[in-house]
Amino acid sequence: MKNTYPFKKIENKWQKKWEQEPLFKERSVSEKRKKYYLLEMFPYPSGRIHMGHVRNYSIGDVVARHKVMNRFNLLHPMGWDAFGLPAENAALKEKVHPAIWTDKNISYMRGQLKKMGFAYDWSREVSTASPDYYRWNQWIFLKLYERGLAYQKMAAVNWCPQCTTVLANEQVEGGNCWRCGTAVESKEIKQWFFKITSYAEALLNDLSGLNGWPEKVKIMQANWIGRSAGVEICFKIAGEDETIPVFTTRQDTIFGATYLVLSAGHSLSAKLVKGTKIEKKALEFINQVRREKLNKTAQTEVEKRGIFTGRYAINPVNQEKIPIWIANYIVMEYGTGAVMAVPAHDQRDFEFALKYKLPIRLVIQNGNNSLALEAMPEAYEGEGNLVNSEKFSGMDSSAAKNKIALWMEEKKIGKRKINYRLKDWGISRQRYWGTPIPIIYCEKCGTMPAAEKDLPVALPKKIEFAYKKGVSPLVADEKFYFTPCPKCGQKARREIDTMDTFVDSSWYFLRFTDSKAQKSLFSPGEANYWMPVDQYIGGVEHAIMHLLYARFMHKFLSDIGMVETREPFSNLLTQGMVIKDGAKMSKSKGNVVDPDDIIDKYGADTARLFILFAAPPEQDLEWSDQGIKGAFRFLNRVWRLVNFPCRREVPEDIAKNLEGVLKRKLHQTIKKVTDDIERFHFNTAISAIMELVNLIFSFSFERPKQGSVLPESPIMAESLRTVVLLLFPFVPHIAAEMWEILGEKETVSRQFWPEFKSELAREEKVTLIVQVNGKVRDKLEIKAGLSEEEIKAKALTQERVRKWLANQEIVRTVIVRGKLVNLVVKPGQQPNNDQEIKDTITKKQ
RNA sequence: GCGGACGUAGCCGAAUUGGCAUAGGCGCUAGAUUUAGGAUCUAGUCCCGAUGAGGGGUGGGAGUUCAAGUCUCCCCGUCCGCACCA
């Protein structure tokens, strides 16, 4: 395009200036201004920023600049979630060390963020891969370990026997290894866990206090935690001392339990059939179910199948002998992995019982006693009144639940229990590029935590990746692997697994409050000043994992006295994806737009403006090349506002409107833009500025080529200055340059946000619409402040209204101040102007 | 299956509390200007009707209300999360 504004020159110039003189200087706790901690989710240094980053950080930057102009003491940091698998994969593929690969990416991406003009306090930059940072991961681990919240247990992992390696869930495709296609097996290995479940209750309860979070995210977290209250009941195995505990939330249906089911993974499943005739068949079934479980591609429900063990359990409430089955529909990971089956009142049990001809017994009757076993096409899962339940018959479900639970506790056959869907957080990764777990195994002393003074347990720089498949590469480094026991000094082995990178990101927001701290992970004073994060912005894909881990970690750090707040993020904005041609941008789809190309062709301001204007932040945003051009066109148009000469003399007719019309619009725009930024409606804020710019151009009175001549007057000058100030948060470079062109000495970022004056925004005349029976018939220009009588009288004199009143009687008049008059009529006599106002409803706006 | 969000013009979207549906942008049409262009300016742009009066219109259907894009119920469709959770 020709004749475009010199965005490259301008953006370069101001980025250099801002490098010398950042928007935020180092802020301190002692500052008197109100604090505001603004945070966008920090990126993984994958190599280049993508449009999702551009969107995320453009949103944040608007808020940042707006807050600075409103004189907040702002914390707006940026850093790098720098550990992770891609670096290690790149190391294998490109023969480059993960640290070098990561550092190179960080410095390129940092440059890209600067090219976008994002205003961060770079003095607080952190990289989670730096020993200064990850040593505190290790410190946190030790504190968790001290309190029994970090522990080791055997856990199933995905294992590829061909590659002899552990696979992440994401690397299992249809039950097969993503690399070699071999069927993945489940393998039990010892792993470290964080006991997030002991915070389940707090994580759930405190959701209700998060008023600044999207309802959707809170619901997702609540579902993920999955609390359910019930009873754990012990069923004796007939002829043995051993019992099988089952968990149920429907203890009111226990008299209807007609069989007991174990999951295939249950330890008793194999044990119960041992030495019996069906042992071989049963074991075959168990293995088959395990394989199916692993192969999780089948998102649809598989057919229920099971096998009778030949053994029986005793229902503790009535001593009834019920058969024990093994079935594929029981989840091992939830509850106890065993379930009492009540086919009449659970659809899954119902289907299973029908298939295997197991007895079904009705024990809950619905409200109108209309349930009959023979006529039931499906289980009745609702509540009702108990029947066939001995002394509990006749009670309603909720009363019976209580009574039965108490009675069981008294008789010691069961106890009330809360179960969670949430499981402990497995943090062991058999990888190099992560935080080493600070644990030492000594043959004599056992599992020993590293001493605090020995932190960081540094990741060795030299590493052989392909030493031994399936084990962390750290095993190859003898200097690392073998270390003296911190207790007895004997030769001992280090833990060679590293931590899940979600550990790194679960507390980085706290590190930012004091990122240079050497003696502790951060000083409580700084953290308590800045926390909580006032506004957190990021993708909704982190609704569960990251946000749950961060809340957990924050609560733990709060419990050990590091920070006072109980929740880390008081407001959360989840921004939508950037999509193109209806799909998320991805290399495989070939629909990626590279931010660098857009910056090069149109400039950072255009990229920012488009992405903020095209859709509100929470919604997905469809990339549009035309839309980018539109944004660019607008900036060129704005540029012309200050780059053509103004005339001294203003024609009289124009001057008259300038004072009234322009001034009012100016103040209305200030109000709208301010409100819209505060509620994150950037698209409408920008459209309001566009309207103001359009109005300013409508006052131009000579049109030489390439532009317009604007009248010179105080209100015009004020309008131009205000447009620039309002634009600054969105498009800072062009705004800074225009501010200078307008002859202002002090830089635009030091300016106050324009002040809205309601008396200047008020319209002299109000346009009321006049409705008859709810249909718009006319518009009425009236002076503000007329009485209802006057308004109605005026409405009745309008020719266009009278037409609709012929042969009608006015039965009601509704007046909404400043908005409308609605005359409700029905056929009758013709009204006259003296007719009394009857049944008038007045509403204030 | 359960939970949630959403459906407005040719396209992106606006309508904050129930009060003129479609602001702003894109695209399109016509004209002006021009170094003939992916520039700029002016006018127009939901549908029917004749450029009028008027009528219709926010996925479909019903309801509440003086008044419904907005509230209630039913249906259709799209997207997201979880998924045999006892």
CSV table of C-alpha atoms in Angstrom, one decimal, chain A residues 10-229:
chain,number,residue,atom,x,y,z
A,10,ILE,CA,7.6,5.1,14.7
A,11,GLU,CA,7.6,1.7,16.4
A,12,ASN,CA,11.3,1.5,16.3
A,13,LYS,CA,11.7,5.0,17.8
A,14,TRP,CA,9.4,4.4,20.7
A,15,GLN,CA,10.5,0.9,21.5
A,16,LYS,CA,14.0,2.3,21.8
A,17,LYS,CA,12.8,5.1,24.1
A,18,TRP,CA,10.8,2.7,26.2
A,19,GLU,CA,13.9,0.5,26.6
A,20,GLN,CA,15.6,3.5,28.2
A,21,GLU,CA,12.6,4.7,30.1
A,22,PRO,CA,10.2,1.9,30.9
A,23,LEU,CA,6.6,2.5,31.5
A,24,PHE,CA,7.1,1.2,35.0
A,25,LYS,CA,10.1,1.8,37.1
A,26,GLU,CA,11.0,-0.6,39.8
A,27,ARG,CA,8.1,-0.3,42.2
A,28,SER,CA,8.3,-0.8,45.8
A,29,VAL,CA,6.1,-1.7,48.7
A,30,SER,CA,6.4,1.7,50.2
A,31,GLU,CA,4.6,3.5,47.4
A,32,LYS,CA,1.4,5.1,48.6
A,33,ARG,CA,-0.6,4.4,45.5
A,34,LYS,CA,-3.0,1.5,45.2
A,35,LYS,CA,-1.4,-1.6,44.0
A,36,TYR,CA,-2.5,-3.6,41.0
A,37,TYR,CA,-1.0,-6.9,40.1
A,38,LEU,CA,-1.7,-7.8,36.5
A,39,LEU,CA,-0.5,-11.1,35.2
A,40,GLU,CA,-0.8,-13.0,31.9
A,41,MET,CA,0.1,-16.6,31.8
A,42,PHE,CA,3.8,-16.9,31.0
A,43,PRO,CA,4.7,-18.7,27.8
A,44,TYR,CA,6.6,-21.8,27.1
A,45,PRO,CA,9.6,-20.8,25.0
A,46,SER,CA,8.7,-22.9,22.0
A,47,GLY,CA,10.6,-20.7,19.5
A,48,ARG,CA,8.3,-18.0,18.3
A,49,ILE,CA,5.2,-16.3,19.7
A,50,HIS,CA,1.9,-17.2,18.0
A,51,MET,CA,-1.4,-15.3,17.6
A,52,GLY,CA,-2.7,-16.7,20.9
A,53,HIS,CA,0.2,-14.9,22.7
A,54,VAL,CA,-0.4,-11.8,20.7
A,55,ARG,CA,-4.0,-11.8,21.9
A,56,ASN,CA,-3.3,-12.7,25.5
A,57,TYR,CA,-0.7,-10.1,25.9
A,58,SER,CA,-2.5,-7.4,23.9
A,59,ILE,CA,-5.4,-7.7,26.3
A,60,GLY,CA,-3.0,-7.5,29.2
A,61,ASP,CA,-1.2,-4.5,27.8
A,62,VAL,CA,-4.4,-2.5,27.5
A,63,VAL,CA,-5.2,-3.1,31.1
A,64,ALA,CA,-1.6,-2.3,32.1
A,65,ARG,CA,-1.4,1.0,30.3
A,66,HIS,CA,-4.9,2.0,31.5
A,67,LYS,CA,-4.0,1.3,35.1
A,68,VAL,CA,-0.7,3.2,34.9
A,69,MET,CA,-2.6,6.2,33.5
A,70,ASN,CA,-5.0,5.9,36.4
A,71,ARG,CA,-2.0,6.1,38.7
A,72,PHE,CA,-2.0,2.6,40.1
A,73,ASN,CA,1.2,1.1,41.5
A,74,LEU,CA,1.4,-1.6,38.8
A,75,LEU,CA,3.1,-5.0,38.8
A,76,HIS,CA,3.2,-6.4,35.3
A,77,PRO,CA,5.9,-9.0,34.9
A,78,MET,CA,6.9,-11.5,32.3
A,79,GLY,CA,8.9,-14.7,32.3
A,80,TRP,CA,9.4,-18.1,30.8
A,81,ASP,CA,8.0,-21.6,31.6
A,82,ALA,CA,11.3,-22.9,30.4
A,83,PHE,CA,11.5,-26.6,31.4
A,84,GLY,CA,9.7,-29.2,29.3
A,85,LEU,CA,9.7,-31.9,26.8
A,86,PRO,CA,10.0,-30.0,23.5
A,87,ALA,CA,13.5,-28.9,24.5
A,88,GLU,CA,14.5,-32.4,25.1
A,89,ASN,CA,13.0,-33.6,21.8
A,90,ALA,CA,14.9,-30.8,20.0
A,91,ALA,CA,18.0,-31.9,21.7
A,92,LEU,CA,17.6,-35.4,20.3
A,93,LYS,CA,16.6,-34.2,16.9
A,94,GLU,CA,18.8,-31.2,16.3
A,95,LYS,CA,21.7,-32.3,18.6
A,96,VAL,CA,21.5,-29.1,20.6
A,97,HIS,CA,21.5,-28.9,24.3
A,98,PRO,CA,18.1,-28.1,25.8
A,99,ALA,CA,19.5,-25.2,27.7
A,100,ILE,CA,20.9,-23.6,24.6
A,101,TRP,CA,17.8,-24.3,22.6
A,102,THR,CA,15.7,-22.8,25.3
A,103,ASP,CA,17.9,-19.7,25.8
A,104,LYS,CA,17.9,-19.0,22.1
A,105,ASN,CA,14.1,-19.3,22.0
A,106,ILE,CA,13.7,-17.0,25.0
A,107,SER,CA,15.9,-14.3,23.6
A,108,TYR,CA,14.1,-14.4,20.2
A,109,MET,CA,10.7,-14.4,21.8
A,110,ARG,CA,11.6,-11.6,24.3
A,111,GLY,CA,12.5,-9.6,21.2
A,112,GLN,CA,9.1,-10.4,19.6
A,113,LEU,CA,7.3,-9.2,22.8
A,114,LYS,CA,9.3,-6.0,22.7
A,115,LYS,CA,8.4,-5.6,19.0
A,116,MET,CA,4.8,-5.8,20.0
A,117,GLY,CA,5.3,-2.9,22.3
A,118,PHE,CA,4.2,-4.8,25.4
A,119,ALA,CA,5.1,-3.0,28.6
A,120,TYR,CA,6.5,-5.4,31.1
A,121,ASP,CA,8.7,-4.8,34.1
A,122,TRP,CA,11.6,-6.8,32.6
A,123,SER,CA,13.7,-6.3,35.7
A,124,ARG,CA,11.6,-9.0,37.2
A,125,GLU,CA,11.9,-11.5,34.4
A,126,VAL,CA,12.3,-15.1,35.5
A,127,SER,CA,13.1,-18.4,33.8
A,128,THR,CA,12.0,-21.5,35.6
A,129,ALA,CA,15.0,-23.4,34.1
A,130,SER,CA,17.4,-21.3,36.0
A,131,PRO,CA,18.9,-22.7,39.2
A,132,ASP,CA,17.9,-19.5,41.0
A,133,TYR,CA,14.3,-20.5,40.3
A,134,TYR,CA,14.2,-24.3,40.4
A,135,ARG,CA,16.1,-24.5,43.7
A,136,TRP,CA,12.9,-23.2,45.2
A,137,ASN,CA,10.9,-25.9,43.6
A,138,GLN,CA,13.2,-28.2,45.5
A,139,TRP,CA,12.7,-26.3,48.6
A,140,ILE,CA,8.9,-26.5,48.3
A,141,PHE,CA,9.3,-30.2,47.7
A,142,LEU,CA,11.2,-30.6,50.9
A,143,LYS,CA,8.6,-28.6,52.9
A,144,LEU,CA,5.8,-30.8,51.4
A,145,TYR,CA,7.9,-33.9,52.2
A,146,GLU,CA,8.4,-32.7,55.8
A,147,ARG,CA,4.6,-32.4,56.2
A,148,GLY,CA,3.9,-35.8,54.6
A,149,LEU,CA,2.4,-34.0,51.6
A,150,ALA,CA,5.0,-35.4,49.2
A,151,TYR,CA,5.2,-39.2,49.2
A,152,GLN,CA,6.2,-42.1,47.0
A,153,LYS,CA,4.0,-44.9,45.8
A,154,MET,CA,3.7,-47.4,43.0
A,155,ALA,CA,1.6,-46.1,40.2
A,156,ALA,CA,0.7,-47.2,36.7
A,157,VAL,CA,2.4,-45.5,33.8
A,158,ASN,CA,2.1,-45.9,30.0
A,159,TRP,CA,4.9,-48.1,28.9
A,160,CYS,CA,6.1,-48.9,25.4
A,161,PRO,CA,7.9,-52.2,25.4
A,162,GLN,CA,9.5,-51.5,22.0
A,163,CYS,CA,11.1,-48.2,23.0
A,164,THR,CA,11.3,-49.3,26.6
A,165,THR,CA,10.2,-45.9,27.8
A,166,VAL,CA,7.4,-44.2,29.7
A,167,LEU,CA,5.0,-42.3,27.6
A,168,ALA,CA,2.9,-39.3,28.5
A,169,ASN,CA,-0.9,-39.7,28.1
A,170,GLU,CA,-0.7,-37.4,25.1
A,171,GLN,CA,1.8,-39.8,23.5
A,172,VAL,CA,-0.5,-42.7,23.5
A,173,GLU,CA,-2.5,-42.8,20.3
A,174,GLY,CA,-5.3,-45.3,20.2
A,175,GLY,CA,-3.5,-47.5,22.7
A,176,ASN,CA,-0.4,-47.5,20.7
A,177,CYS,CA,3.0,-45.8,21.0
A,178,TRP,CA,3.0,-42.6,18.9
A,179,ARG,CA,6.5,-43.3,17.7
A,180,CYS,CA,6.6,-47.0,16.9
A,181,GLY,CA,3.0,-48.0,17.0
A,182,THR,CA,3.6,-50.8,19.5
A,183,ALA,CA,0.7,-51.6,21.9
A,184,VAL,CA,1.3,-49.6,25.0
A,185,GLU,CA,1.3,-51.5,28.3
A,186,SER,CA,0.5,-50.4,31.8
A,187,LYS,CA,3.5,-50.7,34.1
A,188,GLU,CA,3.8,-50.0,37.8
A,189,ILE,CA,6.7,-47.9,38.8
A,190,LYS,CA,7.5,-45.9,41.9
A,191,GLN,CA,6.6,-42.3,41.6
A,192,TRP,CA,6.5,-39.2,43.7
A,193,PHE,CA,3.1,-37.6,44.5
A,194,PHE,CA,1.9,-34.3,46.0
A,195,LYS,CA,-1.1,-34.9,48.2
A,196,ILE,CA,-3.4,-32.4,46.6
A,197,THR,CA,-6.3,-34.4,47.9
A,198,SER,CA,-5.8,-33.2,51.4
A,199,TYR,CA,-6.7,-29.8,50.0
A,200,ALA,CA,-9.7,-31.1,48.1
A,201,GLU,CA,-12.2,-29.7,50.6
A,202,ALA,CA,-10.6,-26.2,50.7
A,203,LEU,CA,-10.1,-26.1,46.9
A,204,LEU,CA,-13.8,-26.9,46.5
A,205,ASN,CA,-15.2,-24.6,49.2
A,206,ASP,CA,-13.0,-21.6,48.4
A,207,LEU,CA,-14.3,-21.6,44.8
A,208,SER,CA,-17.5,-19.9,46.1
A,209,GLY,CA,-15.4,-16.9,47.1
A,210,LEU,CA,-13.9,-16.4,43.7
A,211,ASN,CA,-16.4,-13.8,42.5
A,212,GLY,CA,-14.1,-12.6,39.8
A,213,TRP,CA,-13.8,-16.0,38.1
A,214,PRO,CA,-15.9,-17.2,35.2
A,215,GLU,CA,-18.7,-19.5,36.4
A,216,LYS,CA,-17.6,-22.0,33.8
A,217,VAL,CA,-14.1,-22.4,35.2
A,218,LYS,CA,-15.4,-22.8,38.7
A,219,ILE,CA,-17.9,-25.4,37.6
A,220,MET,CA,-15.2,-27.3,35.8
A,221,GLN,CA,-13.0,-27.2,38.9
A,222,ALA,CA,-15.8,-28.3,41.1
A,223,ASN,CA,-16.6,-31.2,38.8
A,224,TRP,CA,-12.9,-32.2,38.6
A,225,ILE,CA,-12.7,-32.3,42.4
A,226,GLY,CA,-15.9,-34.3,42.3
A,227,ARG,CA,-16.9,-34.5,45.9
A,228,SER,CA,-19.5,-37.0,46.9
A,229,ALA,CA,-20.7,-37.9,50.4
